[in-house]
Tab-separated table of C-alpha atoms and ligand atoms in Angstrom:
chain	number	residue	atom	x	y	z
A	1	UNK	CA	18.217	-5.478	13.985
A	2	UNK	CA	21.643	-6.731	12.676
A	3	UNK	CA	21.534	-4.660	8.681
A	4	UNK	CA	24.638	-6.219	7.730
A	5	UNK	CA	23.784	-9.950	8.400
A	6	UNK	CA	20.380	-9.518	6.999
A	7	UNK	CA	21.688	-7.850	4.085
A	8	UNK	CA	24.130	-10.860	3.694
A	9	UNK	CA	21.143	-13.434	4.098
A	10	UNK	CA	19.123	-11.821	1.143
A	11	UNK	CA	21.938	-10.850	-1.088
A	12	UNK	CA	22.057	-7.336	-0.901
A	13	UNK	CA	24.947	-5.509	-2.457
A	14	UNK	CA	25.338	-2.340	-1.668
A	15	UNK	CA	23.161	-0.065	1.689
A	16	UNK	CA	23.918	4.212	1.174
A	17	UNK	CA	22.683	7.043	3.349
A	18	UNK	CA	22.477	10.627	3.046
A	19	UNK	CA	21.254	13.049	4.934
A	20	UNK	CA	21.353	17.085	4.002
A	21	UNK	CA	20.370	19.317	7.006
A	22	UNK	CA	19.572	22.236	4.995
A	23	UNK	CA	17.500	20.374	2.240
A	24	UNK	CA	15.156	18.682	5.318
A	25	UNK	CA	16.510	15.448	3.688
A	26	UNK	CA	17.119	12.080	5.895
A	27	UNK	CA	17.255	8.845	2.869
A	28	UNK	CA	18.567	5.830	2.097
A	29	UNK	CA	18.969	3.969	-1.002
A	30	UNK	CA	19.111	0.056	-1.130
A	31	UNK	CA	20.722	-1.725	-4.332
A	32	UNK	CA	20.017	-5.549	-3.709
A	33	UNK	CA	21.537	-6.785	-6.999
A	34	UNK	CA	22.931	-5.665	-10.151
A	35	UNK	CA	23.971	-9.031	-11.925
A	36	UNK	CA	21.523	-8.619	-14.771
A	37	UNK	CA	22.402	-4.193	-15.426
A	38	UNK	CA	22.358	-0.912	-13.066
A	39	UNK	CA	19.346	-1.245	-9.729
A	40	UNK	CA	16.076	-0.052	-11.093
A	41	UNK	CA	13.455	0.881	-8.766
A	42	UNK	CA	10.951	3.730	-7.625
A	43	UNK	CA	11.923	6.581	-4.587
A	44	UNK	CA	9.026	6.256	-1.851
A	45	UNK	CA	9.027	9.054	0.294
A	46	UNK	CA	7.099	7.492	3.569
A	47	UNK	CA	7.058	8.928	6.943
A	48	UNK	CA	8.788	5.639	8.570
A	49	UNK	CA	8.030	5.916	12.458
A	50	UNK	CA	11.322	4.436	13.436
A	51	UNK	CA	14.649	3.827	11.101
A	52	UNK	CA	14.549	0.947	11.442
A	53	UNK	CA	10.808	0.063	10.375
A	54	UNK	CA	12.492	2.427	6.673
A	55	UNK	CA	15.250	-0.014	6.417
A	56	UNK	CA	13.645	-2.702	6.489
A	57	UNK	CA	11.348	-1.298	3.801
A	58	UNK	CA	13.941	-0.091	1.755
A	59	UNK	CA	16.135	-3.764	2.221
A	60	UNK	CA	12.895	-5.475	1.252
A	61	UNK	CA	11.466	-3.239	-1.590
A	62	UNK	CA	15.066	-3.542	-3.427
A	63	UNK	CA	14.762	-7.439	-3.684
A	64	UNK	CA	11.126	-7.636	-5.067
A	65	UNK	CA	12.624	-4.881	-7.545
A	66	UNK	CA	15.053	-7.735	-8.825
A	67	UNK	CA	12.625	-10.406	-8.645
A	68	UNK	CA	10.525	-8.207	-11.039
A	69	UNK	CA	12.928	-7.444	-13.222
A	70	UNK	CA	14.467	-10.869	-14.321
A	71	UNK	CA	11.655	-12.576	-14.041
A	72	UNK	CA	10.083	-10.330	-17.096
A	73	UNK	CA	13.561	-10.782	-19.122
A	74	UNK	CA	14.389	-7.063	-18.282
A	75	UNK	CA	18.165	-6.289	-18.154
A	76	UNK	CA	18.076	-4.426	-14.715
A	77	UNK	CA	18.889	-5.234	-11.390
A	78	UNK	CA	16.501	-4.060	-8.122
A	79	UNK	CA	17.425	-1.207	-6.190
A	80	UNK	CA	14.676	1.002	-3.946
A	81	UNK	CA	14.895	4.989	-2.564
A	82	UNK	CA	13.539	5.905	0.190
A	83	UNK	CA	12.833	9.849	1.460
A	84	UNK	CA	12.213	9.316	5.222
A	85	UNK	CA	9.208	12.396	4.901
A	86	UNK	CA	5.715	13.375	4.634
A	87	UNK	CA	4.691	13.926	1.134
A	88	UNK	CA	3.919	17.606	2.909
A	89	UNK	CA	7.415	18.284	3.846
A	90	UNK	CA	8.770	17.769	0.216
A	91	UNK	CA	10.661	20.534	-1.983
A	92	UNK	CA	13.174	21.028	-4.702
A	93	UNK	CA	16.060	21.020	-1.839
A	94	UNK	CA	15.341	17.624	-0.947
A	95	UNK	CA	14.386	16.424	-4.523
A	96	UNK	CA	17.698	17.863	-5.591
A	97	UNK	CA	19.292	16.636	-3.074
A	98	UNK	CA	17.985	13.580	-3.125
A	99	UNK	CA	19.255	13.929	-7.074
A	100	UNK	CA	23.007	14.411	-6.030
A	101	UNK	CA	22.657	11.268	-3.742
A	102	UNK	CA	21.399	8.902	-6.551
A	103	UNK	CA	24.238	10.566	-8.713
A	104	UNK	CA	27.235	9.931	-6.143
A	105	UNK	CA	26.006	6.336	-6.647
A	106	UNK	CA	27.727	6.456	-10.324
A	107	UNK	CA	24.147	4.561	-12.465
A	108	UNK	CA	24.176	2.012	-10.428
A	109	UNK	CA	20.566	3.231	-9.301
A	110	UNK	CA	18.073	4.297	-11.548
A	111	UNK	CA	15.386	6.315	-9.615
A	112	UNK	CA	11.905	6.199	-10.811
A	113	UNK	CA	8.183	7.262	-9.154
A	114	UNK	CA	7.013	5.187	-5.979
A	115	UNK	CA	4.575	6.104	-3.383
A	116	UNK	CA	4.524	9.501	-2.395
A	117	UNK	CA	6.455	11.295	-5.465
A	118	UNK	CA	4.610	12.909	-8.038
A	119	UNK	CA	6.167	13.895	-12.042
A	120	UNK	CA	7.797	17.443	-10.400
A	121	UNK	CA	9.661	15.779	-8.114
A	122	UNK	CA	11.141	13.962	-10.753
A	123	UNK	CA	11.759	16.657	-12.641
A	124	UNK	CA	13.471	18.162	-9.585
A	125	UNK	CA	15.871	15.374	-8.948
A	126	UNK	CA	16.663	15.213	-12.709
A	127	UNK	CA	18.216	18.633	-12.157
A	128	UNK	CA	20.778	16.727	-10.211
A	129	UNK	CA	21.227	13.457	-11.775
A	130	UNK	CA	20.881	11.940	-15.170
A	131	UNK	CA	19.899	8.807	-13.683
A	132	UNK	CA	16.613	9.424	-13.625
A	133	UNK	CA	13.706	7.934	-15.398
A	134	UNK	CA	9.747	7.710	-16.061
A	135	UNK	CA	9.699	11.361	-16.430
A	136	UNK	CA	7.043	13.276	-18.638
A	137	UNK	CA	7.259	11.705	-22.135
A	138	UNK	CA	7.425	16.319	-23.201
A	139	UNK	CA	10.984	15.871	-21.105
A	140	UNK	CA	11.908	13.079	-23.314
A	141	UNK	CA	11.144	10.262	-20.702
A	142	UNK	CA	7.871	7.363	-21.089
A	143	UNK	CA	5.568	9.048	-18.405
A	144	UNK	CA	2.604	7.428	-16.973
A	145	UNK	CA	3.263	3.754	-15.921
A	146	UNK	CA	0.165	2.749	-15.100
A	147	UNK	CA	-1.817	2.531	-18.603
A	148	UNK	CA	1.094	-0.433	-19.151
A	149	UNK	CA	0.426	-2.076	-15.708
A	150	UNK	CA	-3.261	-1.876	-16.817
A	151	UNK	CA	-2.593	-3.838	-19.930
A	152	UNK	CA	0.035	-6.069	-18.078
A	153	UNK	CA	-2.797	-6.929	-15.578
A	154	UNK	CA	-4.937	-7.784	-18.323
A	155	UNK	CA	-2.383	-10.398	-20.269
A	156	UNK	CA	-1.921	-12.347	-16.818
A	157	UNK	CA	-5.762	-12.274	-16.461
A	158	UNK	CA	-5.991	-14.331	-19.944
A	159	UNK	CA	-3.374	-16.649	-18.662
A	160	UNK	CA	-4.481	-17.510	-15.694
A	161	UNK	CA	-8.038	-17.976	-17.406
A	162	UNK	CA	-5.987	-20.591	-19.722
A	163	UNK	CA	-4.345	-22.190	-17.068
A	164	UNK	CA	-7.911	-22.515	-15.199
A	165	UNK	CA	-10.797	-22.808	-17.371
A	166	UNK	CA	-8.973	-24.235	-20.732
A	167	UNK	CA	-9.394	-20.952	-22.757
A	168	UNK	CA	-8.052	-17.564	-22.803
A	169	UNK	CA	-11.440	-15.120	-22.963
A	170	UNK	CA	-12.488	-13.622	-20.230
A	171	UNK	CA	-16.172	-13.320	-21.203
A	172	UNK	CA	-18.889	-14.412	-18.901
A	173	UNK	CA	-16.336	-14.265	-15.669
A	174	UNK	CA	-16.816	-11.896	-12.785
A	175	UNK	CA	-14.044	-9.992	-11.606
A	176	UNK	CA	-13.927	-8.666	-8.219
A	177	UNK	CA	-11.459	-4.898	-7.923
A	178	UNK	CA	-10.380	-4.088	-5.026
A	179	UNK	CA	-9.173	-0.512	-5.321
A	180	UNK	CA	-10.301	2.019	-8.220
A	181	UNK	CA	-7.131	3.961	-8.638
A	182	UNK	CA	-5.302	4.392	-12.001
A	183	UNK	CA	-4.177	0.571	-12.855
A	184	UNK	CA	-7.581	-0.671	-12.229
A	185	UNK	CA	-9.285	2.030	-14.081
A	186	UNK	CA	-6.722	0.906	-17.338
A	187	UNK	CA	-7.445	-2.758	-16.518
A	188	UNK	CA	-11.263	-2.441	-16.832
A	189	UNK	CA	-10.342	-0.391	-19.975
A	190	UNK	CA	-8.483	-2.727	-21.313
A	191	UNK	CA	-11.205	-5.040	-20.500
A	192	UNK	CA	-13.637	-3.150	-22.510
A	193	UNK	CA	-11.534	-2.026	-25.307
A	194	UNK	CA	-10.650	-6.285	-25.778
A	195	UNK	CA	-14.437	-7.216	-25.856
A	196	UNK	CA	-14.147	-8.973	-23.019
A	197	UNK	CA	-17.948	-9.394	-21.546
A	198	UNK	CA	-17.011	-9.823	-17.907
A	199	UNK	CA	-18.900	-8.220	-14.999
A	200	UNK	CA	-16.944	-5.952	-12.733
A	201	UNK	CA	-17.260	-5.855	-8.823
A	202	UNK	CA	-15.751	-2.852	-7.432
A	203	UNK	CA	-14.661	-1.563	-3.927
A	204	UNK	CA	-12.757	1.570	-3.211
A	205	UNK	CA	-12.176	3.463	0.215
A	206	UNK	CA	-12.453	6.599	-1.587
A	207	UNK	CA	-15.879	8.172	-2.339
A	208	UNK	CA	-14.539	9.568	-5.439
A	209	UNK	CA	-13.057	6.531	-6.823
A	210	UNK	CA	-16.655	4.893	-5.830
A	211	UNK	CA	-18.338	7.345	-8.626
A	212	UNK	CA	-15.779	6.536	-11.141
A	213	UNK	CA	-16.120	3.140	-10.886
A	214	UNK	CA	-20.185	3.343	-10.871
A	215	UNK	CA	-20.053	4.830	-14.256
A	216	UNK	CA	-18.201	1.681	-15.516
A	217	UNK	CA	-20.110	-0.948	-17.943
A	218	UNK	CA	-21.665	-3.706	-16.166
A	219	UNK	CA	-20.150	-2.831	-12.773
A	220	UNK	CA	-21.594	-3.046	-8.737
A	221	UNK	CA	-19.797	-0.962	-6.403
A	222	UNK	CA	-19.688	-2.749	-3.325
A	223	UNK	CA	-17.860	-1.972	0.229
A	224	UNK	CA	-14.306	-2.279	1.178
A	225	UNK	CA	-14.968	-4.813	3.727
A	226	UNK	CA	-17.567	-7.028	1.036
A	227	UNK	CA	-15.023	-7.643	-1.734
A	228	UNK	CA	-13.254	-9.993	0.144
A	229	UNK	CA	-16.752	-12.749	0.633
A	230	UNK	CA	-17.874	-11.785	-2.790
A	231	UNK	CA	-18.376	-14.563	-5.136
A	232	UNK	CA	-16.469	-13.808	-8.093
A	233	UNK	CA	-13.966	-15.971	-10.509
A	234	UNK	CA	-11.085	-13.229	-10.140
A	235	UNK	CA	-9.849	-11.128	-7.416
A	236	UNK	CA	-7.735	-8.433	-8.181
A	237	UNK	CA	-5.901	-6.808	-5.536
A	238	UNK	CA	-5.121	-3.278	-7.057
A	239	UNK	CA	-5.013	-1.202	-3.929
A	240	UNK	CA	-2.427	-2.127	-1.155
A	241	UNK	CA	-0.032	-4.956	-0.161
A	242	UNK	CA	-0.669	-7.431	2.650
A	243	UNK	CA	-4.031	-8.336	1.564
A	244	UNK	CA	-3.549	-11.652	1.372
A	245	UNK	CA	-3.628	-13.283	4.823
A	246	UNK	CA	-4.260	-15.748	7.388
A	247	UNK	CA	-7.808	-13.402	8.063
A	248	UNK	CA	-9.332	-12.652	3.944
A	249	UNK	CA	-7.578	-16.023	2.471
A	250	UNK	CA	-10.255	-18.400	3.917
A	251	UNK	CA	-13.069	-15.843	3.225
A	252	UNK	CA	-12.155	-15.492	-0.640
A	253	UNK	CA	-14.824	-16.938	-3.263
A	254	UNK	CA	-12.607	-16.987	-6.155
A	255	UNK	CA	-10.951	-18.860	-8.590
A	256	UNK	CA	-7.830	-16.677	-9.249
A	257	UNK	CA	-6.300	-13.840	-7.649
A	258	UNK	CA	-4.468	-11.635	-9.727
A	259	UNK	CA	-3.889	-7.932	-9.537
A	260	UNK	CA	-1.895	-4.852	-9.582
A	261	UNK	CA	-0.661	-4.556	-5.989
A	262	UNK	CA	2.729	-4.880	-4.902
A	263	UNK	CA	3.744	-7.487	-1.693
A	264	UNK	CA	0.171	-9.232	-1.977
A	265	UNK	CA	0.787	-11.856	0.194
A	266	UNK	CA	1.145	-10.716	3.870
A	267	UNK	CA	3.890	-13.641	4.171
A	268	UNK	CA	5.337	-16.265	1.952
A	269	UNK	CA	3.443	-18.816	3.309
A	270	UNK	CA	0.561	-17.171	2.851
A	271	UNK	CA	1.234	-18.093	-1.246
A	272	UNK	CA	0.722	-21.862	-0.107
A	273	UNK	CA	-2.580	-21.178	1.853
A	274	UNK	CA	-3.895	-19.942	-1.917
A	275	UNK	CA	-2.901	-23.340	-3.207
A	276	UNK	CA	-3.836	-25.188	-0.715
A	277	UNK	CA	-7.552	-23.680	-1.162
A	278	UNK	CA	-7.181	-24.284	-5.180
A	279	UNK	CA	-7.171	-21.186	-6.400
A	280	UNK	CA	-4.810	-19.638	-8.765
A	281	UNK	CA	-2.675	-17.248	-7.539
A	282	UNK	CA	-0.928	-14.672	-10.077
A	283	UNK	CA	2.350	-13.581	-8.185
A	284	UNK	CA	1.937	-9.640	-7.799
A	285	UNK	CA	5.432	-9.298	-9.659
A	286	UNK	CA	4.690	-10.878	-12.288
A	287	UNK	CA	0.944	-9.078	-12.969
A	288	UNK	CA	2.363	-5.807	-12.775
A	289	UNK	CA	5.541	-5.749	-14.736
A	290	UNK	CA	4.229	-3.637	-17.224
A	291	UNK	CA	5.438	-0.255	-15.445
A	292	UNK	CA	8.815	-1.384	-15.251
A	293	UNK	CA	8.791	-2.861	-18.322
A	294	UNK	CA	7.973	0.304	-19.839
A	295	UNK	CA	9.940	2.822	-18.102
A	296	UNK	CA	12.924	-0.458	-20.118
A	297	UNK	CA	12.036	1.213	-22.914
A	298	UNK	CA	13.639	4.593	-22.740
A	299	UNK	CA	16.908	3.610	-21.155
A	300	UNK	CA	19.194	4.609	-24.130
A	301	UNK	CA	16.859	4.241	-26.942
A	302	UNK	CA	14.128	6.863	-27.295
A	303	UNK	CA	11.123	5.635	-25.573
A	304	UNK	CA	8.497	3.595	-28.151
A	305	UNK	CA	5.034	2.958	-26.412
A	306	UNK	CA	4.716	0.432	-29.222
A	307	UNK	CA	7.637	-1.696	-28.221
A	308	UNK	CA	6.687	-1.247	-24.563
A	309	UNK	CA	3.169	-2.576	-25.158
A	310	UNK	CA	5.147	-5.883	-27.186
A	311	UNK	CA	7.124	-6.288	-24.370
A	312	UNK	CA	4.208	-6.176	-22.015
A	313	UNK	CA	2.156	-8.375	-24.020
A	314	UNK	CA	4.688	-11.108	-23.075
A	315	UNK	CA	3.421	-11.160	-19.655
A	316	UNK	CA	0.882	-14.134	-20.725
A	317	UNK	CA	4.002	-15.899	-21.407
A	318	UNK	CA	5.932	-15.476	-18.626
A	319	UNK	CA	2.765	-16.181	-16.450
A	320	UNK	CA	2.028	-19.326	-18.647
A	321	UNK	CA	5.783	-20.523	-17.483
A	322	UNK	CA	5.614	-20.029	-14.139
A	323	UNK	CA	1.584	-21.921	-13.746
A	324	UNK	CA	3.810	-24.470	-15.773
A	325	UNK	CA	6.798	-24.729	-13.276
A	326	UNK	CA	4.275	-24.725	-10.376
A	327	UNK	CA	2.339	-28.031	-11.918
A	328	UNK	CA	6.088	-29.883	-12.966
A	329	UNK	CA	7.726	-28.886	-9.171
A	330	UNK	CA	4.369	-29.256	-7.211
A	331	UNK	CA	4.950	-26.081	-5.636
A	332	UNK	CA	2.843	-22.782	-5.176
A	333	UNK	CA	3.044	-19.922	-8.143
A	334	UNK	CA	4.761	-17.748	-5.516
A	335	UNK	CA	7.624	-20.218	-5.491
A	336	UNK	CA	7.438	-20.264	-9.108
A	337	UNK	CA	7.560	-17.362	-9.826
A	338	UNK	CA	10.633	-17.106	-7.405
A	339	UNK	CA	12.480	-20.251	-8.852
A	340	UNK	CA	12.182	-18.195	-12.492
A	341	UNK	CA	13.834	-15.206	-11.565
A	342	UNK	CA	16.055	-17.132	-9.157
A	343	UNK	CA	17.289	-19.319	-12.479
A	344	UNK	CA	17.733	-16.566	-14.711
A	345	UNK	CA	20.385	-14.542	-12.133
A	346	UNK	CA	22.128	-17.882	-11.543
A	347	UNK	CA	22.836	-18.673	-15.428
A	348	UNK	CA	23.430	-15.080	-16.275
A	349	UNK	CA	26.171	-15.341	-12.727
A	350	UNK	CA	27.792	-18.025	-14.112
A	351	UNK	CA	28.386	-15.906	-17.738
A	352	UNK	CA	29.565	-13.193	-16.170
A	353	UNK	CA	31.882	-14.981	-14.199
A	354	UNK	CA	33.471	-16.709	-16.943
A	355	UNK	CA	33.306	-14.087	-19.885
A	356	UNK	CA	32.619	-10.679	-18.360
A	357	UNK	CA	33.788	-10.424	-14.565
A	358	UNK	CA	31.813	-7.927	-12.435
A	359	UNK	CA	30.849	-4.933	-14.233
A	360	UNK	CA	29.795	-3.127	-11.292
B	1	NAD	P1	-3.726	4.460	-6.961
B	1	NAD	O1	-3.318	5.230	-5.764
B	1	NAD	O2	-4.040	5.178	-8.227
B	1	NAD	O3	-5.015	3.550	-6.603
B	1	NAD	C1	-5.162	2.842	-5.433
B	1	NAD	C2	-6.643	2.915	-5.045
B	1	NAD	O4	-6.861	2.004	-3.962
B	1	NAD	C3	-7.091	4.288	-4.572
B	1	NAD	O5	-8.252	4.684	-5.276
B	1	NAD	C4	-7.383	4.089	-3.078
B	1	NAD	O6	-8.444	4.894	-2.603
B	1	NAD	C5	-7.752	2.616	-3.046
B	1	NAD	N1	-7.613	1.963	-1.741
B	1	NAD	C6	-6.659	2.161	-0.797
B	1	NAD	N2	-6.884	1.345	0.264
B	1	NAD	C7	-7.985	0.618	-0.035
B	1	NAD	C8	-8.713	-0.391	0.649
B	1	NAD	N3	-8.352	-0.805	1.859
B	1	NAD	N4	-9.800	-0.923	0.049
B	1	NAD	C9	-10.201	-0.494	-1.166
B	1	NAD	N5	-9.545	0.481	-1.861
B	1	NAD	C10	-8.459	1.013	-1.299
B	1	NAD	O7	-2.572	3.366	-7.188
B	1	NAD	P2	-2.215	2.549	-8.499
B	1	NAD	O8	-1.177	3.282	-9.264
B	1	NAD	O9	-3.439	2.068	-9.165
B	1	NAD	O10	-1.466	1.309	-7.832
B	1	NAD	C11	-2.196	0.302	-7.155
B	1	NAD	C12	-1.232	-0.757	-6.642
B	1	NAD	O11	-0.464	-1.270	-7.731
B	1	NAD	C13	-0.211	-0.260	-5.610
B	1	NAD	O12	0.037	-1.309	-4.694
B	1	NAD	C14	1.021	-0.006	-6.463
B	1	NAD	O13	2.202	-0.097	-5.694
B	1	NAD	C15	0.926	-1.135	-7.448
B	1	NAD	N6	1.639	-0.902	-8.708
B	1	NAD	C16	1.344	0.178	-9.473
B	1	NAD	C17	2.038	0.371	-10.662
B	1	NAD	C18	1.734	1.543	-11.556
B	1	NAD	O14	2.168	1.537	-12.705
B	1	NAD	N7	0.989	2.534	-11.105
B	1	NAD	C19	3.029	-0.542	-11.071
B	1	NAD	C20	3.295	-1.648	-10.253
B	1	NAD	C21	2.593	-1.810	-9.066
């Protein structure tokens, strides 16, 4: 693989590496873009077979990090960690020495949770760096992300039910969950707490997750494998990416897809099979905003969980603009999506050409 000319075809800034012997530490960290403020973006630690299969992961993770972040207004740029490790093989040598790595980087890379890290790790690096965030709201940070993803899910659910059926409510719809895990658990919460009369489908791989989601109001548990050819008017993706493919598109018997996952669609084409089928397709980024969106609310201000829930209300609007730029350019919500956060870096560009320079 040639880094630097991929890195050149998908804008990426800025590629570091570390590696600390004695800490059991081999990582990289990926800033794709930093026009809008500093990279934001979680630390996966992921057991990569080959260095290059972590690069690439790293490369593409940092993009769909800016993506998210100016498409929901946010004044951060997309940047990804990654600890080449089994979660087993952690400690608080490599999480502090993963801590001095994100510091020698100056705040141009904000580290957050991803796959793999847990709140002590956090904590760890934080002993190292200040630029860390999403740690326990008792350390002064705004915590759990996923009760805001839960409610972001929700506000994209009532948009794409405008954009489909004419109204917002939900009531009377089925909703098919793939995955019980903590954003679909606050989703069907939400879902409750709102009124909303729907009737929940749920699959889960895990036995455990299985019983929780049994106990939920009006819900069938169902196997992993029957989601996909279950009738349903929504299908939320809220376990893992890739779902969305050449194999499961021409099975679905939905309506809309919108859920929690990150990286959905297996490829970018696969956002113009959904279209071409007529169903609505909620791009991931946009659904699940809400846990960046809140961990915006404690960079330099103290963290407000009202302000975060405002800011994650506006989902509905963001998702209402983007059903609305896919009907006026006659393209797929994936490329909507896309073409919104790809306008928003170009204007903001241009200011900071004229008026501001780089800053980074
Ligand atoms: P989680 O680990 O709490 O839940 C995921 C659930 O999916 C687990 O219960 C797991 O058993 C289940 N699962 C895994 N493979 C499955 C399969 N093949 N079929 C059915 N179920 C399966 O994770 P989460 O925090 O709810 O996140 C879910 C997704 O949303 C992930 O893709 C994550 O990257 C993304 N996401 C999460 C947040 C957040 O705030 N937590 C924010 C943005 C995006």
């Amino acid at each position: 693989m040639n880094i630097l000319s991929y890195m050149e075809a998908h804008g990426h800034e800025q590629l570091a590496v570390w590696t600390d012997r004695e800490a059991g530490l081999r990582a990289f960290i990926a800033v794709h873009d930093t026009t809008l403020g500093p990279s934001l973006g979680g630390v996966r630690v992921w057991n990569h077979p080959t260095e290059e299969a972590a690069l690439m992961d790293v490369l593409r993770l940092s993009q769909a990090m800016t993506y998210k972040s100016a498409a929901a207004g946010l004044h951060f740029g997309g940047g990804k960690g990654l600890i080449m490790a089994d979660r087993t093989q952690k400690s608080e040598a490599m999480m502090r020495s993963f801590g001095r790595f994100v510091e020698s980087l100056g705040g141009r890379y904000l580290a957050t949770e991803d796959v793999g890290m847990a709140s002590q790790d956090l904590e760890w690096m934080a002993q190292s760096t200040r630029h860390v965030t999403g740690l326990p709201v008792s350390q002064g940070g705004s915590g759990d992300t996923s009760p805001m993803t839960g409610y972001g899910i929700y506000m994209a659910m009532r948009a794409c039910a405008r954009g489909r059926w004419g109204g917002d409510s939900l009531s009377g719809r089925t909703i098919a969950i793939q995955g019980f895990g903590n954003t679909a658990a606050w989703l069907a919460r939400n879902l409750q707490e709102h009124g909303e009369e729907v009737k929940l489908v749920i699959t889960d791989i895990n036995e455990a997750a299985r019983e929780r989601a049994r106990q939920v109001k009006n819900a069938t548990v169902v196997s992993p494998e029957q989601v996909y050819d279950t009738p349903c008017d929504i299908f939320a993706p809220c376990a893992l990416g890739g779902v969305l493919n050449d194999d499961t598109i021409p099975r679905l018997r939905c309506q809309v897809v919108c859920g929690s996952a990150n990286n959905q669609l297996l490829a970018p084409e696969h956002g113009d099979a959904l279209q071409k089928r007529g169903i609505l397709y909620a791009p991931d980024y946009i659904v699940n905003a809400g846990g960046v969106i809140n961990i915006s609310c404690e960079v330099g201000v103290k963290y407000s969980e009202a302000s975060a829930r405002e800011k994650t209300a506006r989902i509905y609007d963001t998702m209402q603009r983007v059903i609305a730029i896919a009907k006026g350019d006659g393209v797929s919500t994936a490329k909507a999506a896309d073409r919104l956060a790809e306008e928003r870096l170009a204007v903001v560009r241009k200011v900071r050409r004229v008026y501001v320079g780089r800053t980074y």
